XYZ file of N, CA, C and O in Angstrom:
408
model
N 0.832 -1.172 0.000
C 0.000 0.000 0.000
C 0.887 1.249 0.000
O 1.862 1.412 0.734
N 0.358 2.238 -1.051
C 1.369 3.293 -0.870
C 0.677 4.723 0.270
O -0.436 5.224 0.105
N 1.514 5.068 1.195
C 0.989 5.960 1.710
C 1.820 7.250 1.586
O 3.030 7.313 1.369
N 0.650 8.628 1.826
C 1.471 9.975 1.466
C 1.240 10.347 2.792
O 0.623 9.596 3.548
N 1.824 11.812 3.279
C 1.911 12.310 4.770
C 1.555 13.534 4.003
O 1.866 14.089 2.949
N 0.523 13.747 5.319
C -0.515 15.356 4.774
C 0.332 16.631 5.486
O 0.919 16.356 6.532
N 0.368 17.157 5.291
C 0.583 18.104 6.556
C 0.246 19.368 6.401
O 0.935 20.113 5.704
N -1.060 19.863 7.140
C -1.980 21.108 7.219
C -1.031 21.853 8.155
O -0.420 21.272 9.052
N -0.883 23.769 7.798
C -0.690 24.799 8.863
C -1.967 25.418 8.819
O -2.245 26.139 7.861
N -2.838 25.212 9.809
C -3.742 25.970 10.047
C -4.230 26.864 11.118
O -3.696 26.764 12.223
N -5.096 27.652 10.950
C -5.059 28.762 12.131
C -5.694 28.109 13.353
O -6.520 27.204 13.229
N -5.280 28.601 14.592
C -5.307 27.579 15.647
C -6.828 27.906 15.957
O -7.341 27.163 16.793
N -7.426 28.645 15.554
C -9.059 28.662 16.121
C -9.648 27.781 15.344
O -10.763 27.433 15.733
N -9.224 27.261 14.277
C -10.226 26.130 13.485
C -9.404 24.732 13.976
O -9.592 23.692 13.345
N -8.655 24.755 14.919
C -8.379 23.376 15.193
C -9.278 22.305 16.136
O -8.982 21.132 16.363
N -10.299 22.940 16.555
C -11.576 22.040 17.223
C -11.531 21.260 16.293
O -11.029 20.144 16.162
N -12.441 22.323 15.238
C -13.615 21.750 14.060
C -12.933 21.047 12.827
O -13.559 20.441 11.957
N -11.629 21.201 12.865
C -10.754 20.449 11.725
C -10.641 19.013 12.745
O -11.106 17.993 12.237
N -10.145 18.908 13.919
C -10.159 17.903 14.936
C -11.251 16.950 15.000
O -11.174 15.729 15.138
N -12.048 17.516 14.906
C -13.945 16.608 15.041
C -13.856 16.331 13.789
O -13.597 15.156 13.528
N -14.017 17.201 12.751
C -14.124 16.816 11.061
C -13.217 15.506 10.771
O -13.502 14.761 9.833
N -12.299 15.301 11.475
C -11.566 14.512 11.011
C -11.607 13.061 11.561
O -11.308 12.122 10.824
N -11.924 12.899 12.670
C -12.722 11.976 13.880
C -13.934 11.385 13.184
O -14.128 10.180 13.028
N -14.958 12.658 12.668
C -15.852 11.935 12.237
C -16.016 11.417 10.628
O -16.824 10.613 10.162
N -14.782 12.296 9.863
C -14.272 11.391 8.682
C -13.736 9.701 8.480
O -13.637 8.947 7.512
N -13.421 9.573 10.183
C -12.803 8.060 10.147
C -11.144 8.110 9.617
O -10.615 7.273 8.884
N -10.520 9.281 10.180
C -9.138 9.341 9.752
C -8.635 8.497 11.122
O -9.122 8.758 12.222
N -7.591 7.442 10.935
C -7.217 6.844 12.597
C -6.558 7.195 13.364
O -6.613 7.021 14.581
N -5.145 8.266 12.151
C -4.731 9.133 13.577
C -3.972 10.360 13.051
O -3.642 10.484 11.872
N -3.748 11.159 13.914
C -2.591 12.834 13.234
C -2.313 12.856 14.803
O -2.645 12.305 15.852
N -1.299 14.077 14.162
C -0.099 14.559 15.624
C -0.218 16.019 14.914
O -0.439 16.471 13.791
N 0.082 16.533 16.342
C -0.512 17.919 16.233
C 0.140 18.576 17.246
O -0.041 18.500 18.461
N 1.253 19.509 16.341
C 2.075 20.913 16.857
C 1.641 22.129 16.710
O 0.949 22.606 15.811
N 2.411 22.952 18.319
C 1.923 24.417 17.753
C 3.285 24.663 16.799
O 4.254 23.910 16.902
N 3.263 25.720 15.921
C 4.029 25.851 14.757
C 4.409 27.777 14.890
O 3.730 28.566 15.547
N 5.215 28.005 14.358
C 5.090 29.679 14.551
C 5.661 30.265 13.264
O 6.521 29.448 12.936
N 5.641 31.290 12.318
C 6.187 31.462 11.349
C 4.912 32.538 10.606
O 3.891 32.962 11.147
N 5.378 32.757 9.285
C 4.650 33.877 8.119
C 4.750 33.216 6.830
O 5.182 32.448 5.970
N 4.382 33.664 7.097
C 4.067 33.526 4.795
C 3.110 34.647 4.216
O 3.061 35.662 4.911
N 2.432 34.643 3.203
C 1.758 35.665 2.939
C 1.087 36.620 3.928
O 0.835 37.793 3.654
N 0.848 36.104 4.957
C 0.087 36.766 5.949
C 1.249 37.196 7.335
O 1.701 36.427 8.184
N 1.468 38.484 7.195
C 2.339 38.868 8.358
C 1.541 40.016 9.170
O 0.718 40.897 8.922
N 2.126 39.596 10.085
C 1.201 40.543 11.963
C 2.448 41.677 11.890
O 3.425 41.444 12.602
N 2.458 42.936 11.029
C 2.974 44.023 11.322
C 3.208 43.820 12.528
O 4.191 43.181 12.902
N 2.116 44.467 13.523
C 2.133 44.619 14.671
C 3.063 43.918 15.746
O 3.369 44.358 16.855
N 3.458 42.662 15.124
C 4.211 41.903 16.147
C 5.985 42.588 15.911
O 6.291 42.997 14.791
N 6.740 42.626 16.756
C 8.519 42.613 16.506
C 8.471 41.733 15.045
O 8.538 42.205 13.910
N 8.325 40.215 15.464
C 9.209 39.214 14.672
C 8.223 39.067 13.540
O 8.603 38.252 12.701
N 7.243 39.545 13.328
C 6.159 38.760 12.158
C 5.259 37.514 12.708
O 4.030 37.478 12.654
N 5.934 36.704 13.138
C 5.489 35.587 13.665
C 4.039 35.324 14.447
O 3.620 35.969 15.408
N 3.413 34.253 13.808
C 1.989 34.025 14.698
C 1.829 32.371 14.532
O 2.288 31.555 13.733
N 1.152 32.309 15.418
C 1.011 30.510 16.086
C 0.112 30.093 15.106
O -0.598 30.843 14.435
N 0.166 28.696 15.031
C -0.674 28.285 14.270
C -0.639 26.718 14.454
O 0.337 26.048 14.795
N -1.545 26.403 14.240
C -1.416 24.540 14.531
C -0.730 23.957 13.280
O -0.714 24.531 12.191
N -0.087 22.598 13.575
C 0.455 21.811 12.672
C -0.070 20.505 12.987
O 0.124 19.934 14.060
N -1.101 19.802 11.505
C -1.237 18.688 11.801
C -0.610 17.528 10.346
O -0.640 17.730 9.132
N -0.194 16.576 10.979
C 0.386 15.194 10.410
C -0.574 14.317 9.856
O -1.546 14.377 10.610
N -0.792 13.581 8.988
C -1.508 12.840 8.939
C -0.698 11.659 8.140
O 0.057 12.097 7.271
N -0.732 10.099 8.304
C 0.187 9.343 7.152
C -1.116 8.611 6.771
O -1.722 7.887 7.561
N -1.543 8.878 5.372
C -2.656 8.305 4.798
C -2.087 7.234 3.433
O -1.068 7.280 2.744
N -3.248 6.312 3.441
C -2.729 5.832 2.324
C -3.460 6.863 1.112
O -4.406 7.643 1.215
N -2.663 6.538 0.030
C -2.785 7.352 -1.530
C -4.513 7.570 -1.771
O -5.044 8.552 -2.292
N -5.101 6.510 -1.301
C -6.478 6.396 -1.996
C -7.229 7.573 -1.047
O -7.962 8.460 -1.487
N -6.906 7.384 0.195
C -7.934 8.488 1.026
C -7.290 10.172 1.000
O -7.888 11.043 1.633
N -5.887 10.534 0.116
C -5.449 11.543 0.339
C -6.369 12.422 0.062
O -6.732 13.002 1.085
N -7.192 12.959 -1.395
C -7.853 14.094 -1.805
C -8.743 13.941 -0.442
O -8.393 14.599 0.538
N -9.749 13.189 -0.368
C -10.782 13.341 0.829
C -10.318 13.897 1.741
O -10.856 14.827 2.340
N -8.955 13.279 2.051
C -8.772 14.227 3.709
C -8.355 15.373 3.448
O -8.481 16.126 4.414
N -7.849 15.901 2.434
C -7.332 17.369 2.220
C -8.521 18.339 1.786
O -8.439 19.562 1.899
N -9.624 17.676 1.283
C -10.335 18.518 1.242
C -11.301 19.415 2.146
O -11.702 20.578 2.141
N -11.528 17.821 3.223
C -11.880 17.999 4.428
C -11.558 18.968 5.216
O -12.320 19.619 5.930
N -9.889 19.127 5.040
C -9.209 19.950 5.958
C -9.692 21.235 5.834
O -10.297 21.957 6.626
N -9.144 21.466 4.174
C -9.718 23.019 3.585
C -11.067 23.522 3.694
O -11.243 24.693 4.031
N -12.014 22.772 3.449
C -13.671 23.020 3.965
C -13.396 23.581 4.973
O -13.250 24.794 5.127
N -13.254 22.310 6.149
C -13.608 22.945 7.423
C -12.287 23.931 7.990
O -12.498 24.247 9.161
N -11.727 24.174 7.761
C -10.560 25.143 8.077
C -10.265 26.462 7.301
O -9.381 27.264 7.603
N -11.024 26.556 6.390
C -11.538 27.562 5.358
C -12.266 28.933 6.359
O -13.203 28.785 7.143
N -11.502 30.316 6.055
C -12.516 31.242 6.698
C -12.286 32.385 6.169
O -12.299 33.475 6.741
N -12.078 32.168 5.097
C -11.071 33.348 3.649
C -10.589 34.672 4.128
O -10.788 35.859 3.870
N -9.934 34.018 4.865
C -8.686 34.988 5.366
C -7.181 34.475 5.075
O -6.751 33.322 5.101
N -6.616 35.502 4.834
C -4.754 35.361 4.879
C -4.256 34.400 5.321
O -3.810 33.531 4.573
N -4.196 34.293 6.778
C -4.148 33.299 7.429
C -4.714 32.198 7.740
O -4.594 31.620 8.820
N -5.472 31.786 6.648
C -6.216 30.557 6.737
C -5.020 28.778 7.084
O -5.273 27.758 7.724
N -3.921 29.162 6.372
C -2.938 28.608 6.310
C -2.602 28.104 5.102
O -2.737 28.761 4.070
N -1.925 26.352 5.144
C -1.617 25.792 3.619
C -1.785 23.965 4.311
O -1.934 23.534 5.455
N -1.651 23.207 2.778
C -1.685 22.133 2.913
C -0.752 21.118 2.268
O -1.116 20.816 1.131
N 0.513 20.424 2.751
C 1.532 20.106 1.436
C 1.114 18.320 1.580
O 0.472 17.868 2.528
N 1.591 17.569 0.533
C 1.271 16.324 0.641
C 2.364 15.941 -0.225
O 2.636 16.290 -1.374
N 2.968 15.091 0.635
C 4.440 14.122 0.086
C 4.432 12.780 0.136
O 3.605 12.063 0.699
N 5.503 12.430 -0.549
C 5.796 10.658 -0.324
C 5.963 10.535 0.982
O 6.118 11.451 1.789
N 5.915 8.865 1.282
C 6.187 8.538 2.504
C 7.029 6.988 1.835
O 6.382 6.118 1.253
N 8.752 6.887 2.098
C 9.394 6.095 1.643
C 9.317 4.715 2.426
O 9.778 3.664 1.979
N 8.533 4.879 3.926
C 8.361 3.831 4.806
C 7.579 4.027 5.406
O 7.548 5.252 5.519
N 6.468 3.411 6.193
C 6.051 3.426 7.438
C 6.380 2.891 8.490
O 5.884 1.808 8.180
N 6.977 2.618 9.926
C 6.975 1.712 10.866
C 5.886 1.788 12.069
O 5.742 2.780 12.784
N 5.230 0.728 12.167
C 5.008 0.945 13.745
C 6.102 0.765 14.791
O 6.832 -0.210 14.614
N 6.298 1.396 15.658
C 7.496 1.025 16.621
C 6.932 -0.211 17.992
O 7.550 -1.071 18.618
N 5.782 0.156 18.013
C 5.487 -1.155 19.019
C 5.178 -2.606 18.578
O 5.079 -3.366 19.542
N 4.964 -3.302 17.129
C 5.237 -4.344 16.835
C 6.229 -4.738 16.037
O 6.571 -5.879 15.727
N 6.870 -3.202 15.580
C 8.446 -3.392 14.564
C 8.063 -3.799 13.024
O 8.746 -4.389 12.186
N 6.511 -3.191 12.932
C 5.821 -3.669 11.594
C 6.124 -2.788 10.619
O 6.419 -1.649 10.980
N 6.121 -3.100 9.218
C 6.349 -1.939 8.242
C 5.141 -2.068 7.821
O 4.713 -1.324 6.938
């Protein structure tokens, strides 16, 4: 099975409803950092630019990728600047570490 790794920056107030959306999509699991940085959207106001934002993981196989990315963008959608981004890459392995399974 080939699997890709999602990985959403999104703004940390839609991380409930991206959290539940994704629970009740039947995704089995993500890891989830706070993240800090700019891109198109910079906070003048701050010294560094910098504003928080959640980071979530996901390692899906190929077939469920569009669904879950779209998911993300729906519900994490609030057409603003800072809405964030979504990148999706290979994944050259998977392991579980508690049965040493690939």
């Amino acid at each position: 099975m080939i699997f890709k790794v999602i990985t959403a920056t999104i703004n940390v107030q839609m991380l409930e409803k991206v959290e539940s959306r994704l629970k009740d999509f039947g995704v089995p699991g993500v890891s989830i950092s706070a993240t800090r940085g700019y891109g198109v959207y910079k906070n003048f106001l701050r010294r560094d630019w910098l504003e928080t934002h959640a980071r979530i993981q996901i390692y899906a196989p190929q077939s469920r990728v569009d669904e879950i990315v779209e998911a993300i963008m729906e519900t994490a959608y609030a057409g603003l600047e800072d809405d964030g981004n979504i990148a999706v890459g290979p994944v050259d392995a998977l392991y579980r570490i508690s049965d040493k399974e690939k």
